[in-house]
CSV table of C-alpha atoms in Angstrom, one decimal:
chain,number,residue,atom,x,y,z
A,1,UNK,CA,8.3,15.3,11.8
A,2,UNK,CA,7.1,12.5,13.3
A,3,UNK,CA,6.0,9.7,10.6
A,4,UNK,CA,2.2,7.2,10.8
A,5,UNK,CA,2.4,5.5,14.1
A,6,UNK,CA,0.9,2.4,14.8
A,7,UNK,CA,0.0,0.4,18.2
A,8,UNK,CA,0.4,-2.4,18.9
A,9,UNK,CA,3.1,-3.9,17.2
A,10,UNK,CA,2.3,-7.3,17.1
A,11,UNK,CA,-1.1,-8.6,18.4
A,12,UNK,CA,-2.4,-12.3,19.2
A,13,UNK,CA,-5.7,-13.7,19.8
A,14,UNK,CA,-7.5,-16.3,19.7
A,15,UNK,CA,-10.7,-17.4,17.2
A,16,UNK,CA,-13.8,-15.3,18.2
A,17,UNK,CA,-11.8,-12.6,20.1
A,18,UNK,CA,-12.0,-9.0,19.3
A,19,UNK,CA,-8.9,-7.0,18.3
A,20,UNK,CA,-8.1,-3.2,18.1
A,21,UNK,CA,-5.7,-1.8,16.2
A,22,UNK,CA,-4.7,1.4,16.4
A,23,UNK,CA,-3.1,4.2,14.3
A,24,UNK,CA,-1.8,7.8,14.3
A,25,UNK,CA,-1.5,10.1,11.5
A,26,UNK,CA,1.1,12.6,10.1
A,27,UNK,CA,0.7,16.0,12.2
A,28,UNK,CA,-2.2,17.6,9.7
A,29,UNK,CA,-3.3,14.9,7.8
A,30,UNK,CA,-7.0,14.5,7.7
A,31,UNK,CA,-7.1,11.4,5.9
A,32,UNK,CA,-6.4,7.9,7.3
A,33,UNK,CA,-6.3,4.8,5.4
A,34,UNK,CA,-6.1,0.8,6.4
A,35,UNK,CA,-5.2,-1.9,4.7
A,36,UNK,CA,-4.6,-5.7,5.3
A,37,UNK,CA,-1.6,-7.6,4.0
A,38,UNK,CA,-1.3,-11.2,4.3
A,39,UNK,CA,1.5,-12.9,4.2
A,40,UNK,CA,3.1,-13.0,0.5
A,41,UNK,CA,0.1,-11.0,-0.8
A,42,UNK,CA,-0.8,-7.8,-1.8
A,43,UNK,CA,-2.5,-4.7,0.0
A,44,UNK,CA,-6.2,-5.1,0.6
A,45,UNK,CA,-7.6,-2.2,1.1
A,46,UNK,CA,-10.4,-2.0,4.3
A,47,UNK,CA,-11.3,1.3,5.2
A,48,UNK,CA,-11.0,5.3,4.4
A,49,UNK,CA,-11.6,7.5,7.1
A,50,UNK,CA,-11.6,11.5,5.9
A,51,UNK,CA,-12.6,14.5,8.3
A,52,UNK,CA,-13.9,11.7,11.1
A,53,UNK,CA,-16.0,10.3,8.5
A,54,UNK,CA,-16.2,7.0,7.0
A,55,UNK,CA,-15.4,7.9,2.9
A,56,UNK,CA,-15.1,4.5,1.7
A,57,UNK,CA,-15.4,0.7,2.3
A,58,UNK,CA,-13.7,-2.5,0.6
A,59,UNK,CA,-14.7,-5.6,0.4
A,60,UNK,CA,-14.5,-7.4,3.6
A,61,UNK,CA,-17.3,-8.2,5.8
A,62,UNK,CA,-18.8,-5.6,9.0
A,63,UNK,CA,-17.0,-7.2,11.6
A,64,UNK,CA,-14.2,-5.2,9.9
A,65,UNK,CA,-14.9,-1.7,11.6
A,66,UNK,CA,-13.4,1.5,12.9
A,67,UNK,CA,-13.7,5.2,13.5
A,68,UNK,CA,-11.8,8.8,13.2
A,69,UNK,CA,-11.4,10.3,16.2
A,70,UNK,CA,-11.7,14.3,15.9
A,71,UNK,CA,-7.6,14.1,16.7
A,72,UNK,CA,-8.1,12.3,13.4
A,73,UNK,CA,-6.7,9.3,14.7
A,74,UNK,CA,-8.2,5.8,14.4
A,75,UNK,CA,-9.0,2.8,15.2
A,76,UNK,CA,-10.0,-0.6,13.9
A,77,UNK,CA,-11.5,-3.6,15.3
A,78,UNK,CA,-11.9,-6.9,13.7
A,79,UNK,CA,-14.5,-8.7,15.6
A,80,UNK,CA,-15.1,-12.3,15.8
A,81,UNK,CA,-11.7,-12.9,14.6
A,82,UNK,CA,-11.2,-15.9,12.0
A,83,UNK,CA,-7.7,-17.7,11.5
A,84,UNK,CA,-7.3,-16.2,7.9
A,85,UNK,CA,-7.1,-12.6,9.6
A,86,UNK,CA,-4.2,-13.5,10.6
A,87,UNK,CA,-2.0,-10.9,8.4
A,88,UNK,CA,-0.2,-7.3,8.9
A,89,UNK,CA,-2.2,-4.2,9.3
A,90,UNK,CA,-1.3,-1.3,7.6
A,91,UNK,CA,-2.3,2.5,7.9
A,92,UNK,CA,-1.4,4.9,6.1
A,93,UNK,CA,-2.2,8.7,6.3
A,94,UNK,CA,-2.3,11.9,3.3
A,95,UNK,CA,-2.9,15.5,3.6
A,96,UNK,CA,-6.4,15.3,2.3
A,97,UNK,CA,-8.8,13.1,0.6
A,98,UNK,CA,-8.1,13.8,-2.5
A,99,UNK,CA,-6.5,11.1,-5.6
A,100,UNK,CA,-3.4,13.6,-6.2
A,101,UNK,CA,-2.6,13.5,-2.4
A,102,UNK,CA,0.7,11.1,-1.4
A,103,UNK,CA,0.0,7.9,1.1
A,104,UNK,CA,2.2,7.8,4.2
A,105,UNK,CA,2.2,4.4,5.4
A,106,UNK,CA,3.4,3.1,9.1
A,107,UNK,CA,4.7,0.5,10.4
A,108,UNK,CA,1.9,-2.1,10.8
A,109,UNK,CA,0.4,-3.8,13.4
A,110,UNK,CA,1.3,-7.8,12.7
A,111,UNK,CA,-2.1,-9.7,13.8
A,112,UNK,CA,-2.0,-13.3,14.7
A,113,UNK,CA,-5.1,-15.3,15.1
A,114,UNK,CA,-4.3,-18.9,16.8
B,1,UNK,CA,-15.0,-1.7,-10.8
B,2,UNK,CA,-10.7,-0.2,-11.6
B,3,UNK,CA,-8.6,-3.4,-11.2
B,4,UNK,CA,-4.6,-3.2,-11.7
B,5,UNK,CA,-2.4,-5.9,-12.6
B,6,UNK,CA,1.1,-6.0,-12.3
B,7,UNK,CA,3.6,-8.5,-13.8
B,8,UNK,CA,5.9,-10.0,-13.4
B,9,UNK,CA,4.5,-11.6,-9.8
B,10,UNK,CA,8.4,-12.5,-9.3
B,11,UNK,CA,11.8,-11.4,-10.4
B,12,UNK,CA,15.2,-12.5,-10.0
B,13,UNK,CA,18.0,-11.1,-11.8
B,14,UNK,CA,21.8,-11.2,-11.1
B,15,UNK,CA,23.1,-7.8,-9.4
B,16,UNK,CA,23.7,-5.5,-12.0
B,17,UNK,CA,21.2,-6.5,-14.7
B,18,UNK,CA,18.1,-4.4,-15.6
B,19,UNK,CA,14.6,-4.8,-14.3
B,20,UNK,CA,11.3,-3.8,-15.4
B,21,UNK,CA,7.8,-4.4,-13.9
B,22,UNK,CA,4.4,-3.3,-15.4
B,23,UNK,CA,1.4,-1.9,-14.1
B,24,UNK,CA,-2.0,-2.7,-16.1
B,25,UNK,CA,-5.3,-1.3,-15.3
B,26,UNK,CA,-8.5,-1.9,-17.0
B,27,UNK,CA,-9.6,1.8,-16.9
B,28,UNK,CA,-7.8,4.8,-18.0
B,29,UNK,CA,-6.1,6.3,-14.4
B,30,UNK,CA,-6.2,9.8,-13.5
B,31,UNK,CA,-2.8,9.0,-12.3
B,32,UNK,CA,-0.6,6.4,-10.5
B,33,UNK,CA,1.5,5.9,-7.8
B,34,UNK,CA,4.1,3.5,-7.4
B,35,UNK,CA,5.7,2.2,-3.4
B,36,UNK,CA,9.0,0.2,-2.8
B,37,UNK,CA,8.0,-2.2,0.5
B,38,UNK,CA,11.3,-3.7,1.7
B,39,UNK,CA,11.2,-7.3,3.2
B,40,UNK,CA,9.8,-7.2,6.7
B,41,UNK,CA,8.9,-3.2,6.1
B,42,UNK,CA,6.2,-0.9,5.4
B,43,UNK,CA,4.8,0.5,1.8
B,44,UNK,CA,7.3,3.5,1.5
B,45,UNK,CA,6.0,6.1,-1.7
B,46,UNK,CA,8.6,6.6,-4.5
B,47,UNK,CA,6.4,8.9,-7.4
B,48,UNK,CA,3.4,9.7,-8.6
B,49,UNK,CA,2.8,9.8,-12.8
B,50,UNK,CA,0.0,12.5,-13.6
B,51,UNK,CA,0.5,13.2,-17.6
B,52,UNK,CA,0.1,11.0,-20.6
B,53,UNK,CA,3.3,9.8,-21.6
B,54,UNK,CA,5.1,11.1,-18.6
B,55,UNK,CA,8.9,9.9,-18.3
B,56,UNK,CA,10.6,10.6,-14.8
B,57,UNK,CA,13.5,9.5,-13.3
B,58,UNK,CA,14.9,8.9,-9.7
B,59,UNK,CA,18.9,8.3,-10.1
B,60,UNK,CA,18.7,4.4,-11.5
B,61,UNK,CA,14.6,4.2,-11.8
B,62,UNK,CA,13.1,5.2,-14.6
B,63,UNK,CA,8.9,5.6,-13.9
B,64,UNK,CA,6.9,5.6,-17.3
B,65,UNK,CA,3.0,6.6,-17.8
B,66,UNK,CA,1.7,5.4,-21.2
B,67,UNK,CA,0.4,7.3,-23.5
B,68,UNK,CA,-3.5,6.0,-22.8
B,69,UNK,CA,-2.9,6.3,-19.4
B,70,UNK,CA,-3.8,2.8,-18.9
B,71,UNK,CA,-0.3,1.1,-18.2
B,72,UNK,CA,3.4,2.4,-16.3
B,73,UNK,CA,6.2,0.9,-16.1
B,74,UNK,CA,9.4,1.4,-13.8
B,75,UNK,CA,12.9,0.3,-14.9
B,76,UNK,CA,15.8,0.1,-12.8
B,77,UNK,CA,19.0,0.1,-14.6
B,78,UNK,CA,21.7,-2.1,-13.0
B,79,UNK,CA,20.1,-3.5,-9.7
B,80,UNK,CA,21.8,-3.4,-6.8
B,81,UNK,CA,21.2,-5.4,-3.2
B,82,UNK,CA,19.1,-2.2,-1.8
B,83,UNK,CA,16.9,-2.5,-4.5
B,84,UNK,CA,15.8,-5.8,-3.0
B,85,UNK,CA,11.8,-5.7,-2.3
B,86,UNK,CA,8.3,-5.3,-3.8
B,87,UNK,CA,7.1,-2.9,-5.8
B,88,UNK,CA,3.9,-2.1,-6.1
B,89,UNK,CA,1.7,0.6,-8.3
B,90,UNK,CA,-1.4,2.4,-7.2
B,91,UNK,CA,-4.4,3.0,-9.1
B,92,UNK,CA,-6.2,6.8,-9.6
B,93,UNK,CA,-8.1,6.2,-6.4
B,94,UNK,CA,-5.1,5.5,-4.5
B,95,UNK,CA,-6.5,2.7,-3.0
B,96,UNK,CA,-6.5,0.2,-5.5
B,97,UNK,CA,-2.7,-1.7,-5.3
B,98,UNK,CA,-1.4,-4.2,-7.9
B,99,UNK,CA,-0.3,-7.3,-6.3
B,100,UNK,CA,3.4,-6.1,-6.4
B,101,UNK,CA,6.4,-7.5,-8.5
B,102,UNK,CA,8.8,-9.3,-5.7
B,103,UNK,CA,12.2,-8.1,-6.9
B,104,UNK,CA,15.4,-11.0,-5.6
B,105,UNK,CA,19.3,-10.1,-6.6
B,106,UNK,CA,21.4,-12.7,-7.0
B,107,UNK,CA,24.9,-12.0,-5.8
């Protein structure tokens, strides 16, 4: 069984540029997760995507934004992109929504901002 | 709003000695989860803890739920090089990490 896929790998832009990262879940998971990890730090966590719909929100600002596709893949873009977004992306994907469910994470998508 | 803490930040202990971290949070959890990320790798899941007091073991780690449900531990008992990385515990919500205990072995 293929494991949380992530595209692309690494990513660089420049200040003020768009980015779009994108992930793909487990086979039959509905629920999608991202996260941002800077260097050294822990996971922040950005965005919960459930059933195509946007479940819940952390604490970073709306040019973080992203959607479920009904494949229930998904995407994030990072708009107007600042120097300290610079970090690794993370998705991760469970069987459902709920707390109980386990978190499959991929491989990332390593963001630099120059 | 549910915060976790985890401590030590950073560990380094000779290969072959014991290691604990802690997991704190500031509410009492549903349940937790705790992930092993390897340096240069991805979050990968290791348990989850549902029951007060709930003791469970994986060969050399040993994952503990407290009794308020409000702190877990996990031990590993006479480190070796693979067990080089960070760990980090989850709160209920799943989303809500600890900053993650950076485990180092010393040859």
């Amino acid at each position: 069984e293929a494991g949380v896929t992530q595209s692309p790998t690494h990513l660089i832009k420049t200040r003020g540029q768009q980015a779009t990262l994108r992930c793909s879940p487990i086979s039959g998971h509905t629920s999608v997760y991202w996260y941002q990890q800077a260097l050294g730090l822990g996971l922040q966590f950005l965005l919960w995507y459930d059933e195509g719909e946007e479940r819940n929100r952390g604490n970073f600002p709306p040019r973080f934004s992203g959607r479920q596709f009904p494949n229930y893949s998904s995407e994030l873009n990072v708009n107007a992109l600042e120097l300290e977004d610079s970090a690794l992306y993370l998705c991760a994907s469970s069987l459902r929504g709920t707390t109980v469910d386990t978190q499959y994470f991929g491989p990332g998508t390593r963001l630099t901002v120059l | 709003g549910q915060q976790v803490m985890q401590i030590p930040q950073y560990q380094h202990v000779q290969e072959g000695e014991d290691f604990t971290t802690y997991c704190n949070s500031s509410t009492t959890l549903s349940n937790i989860q705790w992930y092993k990320q390897r340096p240069g790798g991805h979050p990968v899941f290791l348990i989850q803890l549902v029951k007060s007091g709930e003791v469970k073991k994986q060969k050399r780690l040993t994952f503990q739920f407290g009794e308020a449900k409000k702190n877990s531990s996990l031990h590993i008992t006479a480190t070796q090089t693979t067990d080089v990385g960070t760990y980090f515990c989850a709160g209920s919500s799943k989303i809500i990490f600890g900053k993650g205990t950076r485990l180092h072995i010393l040859p």
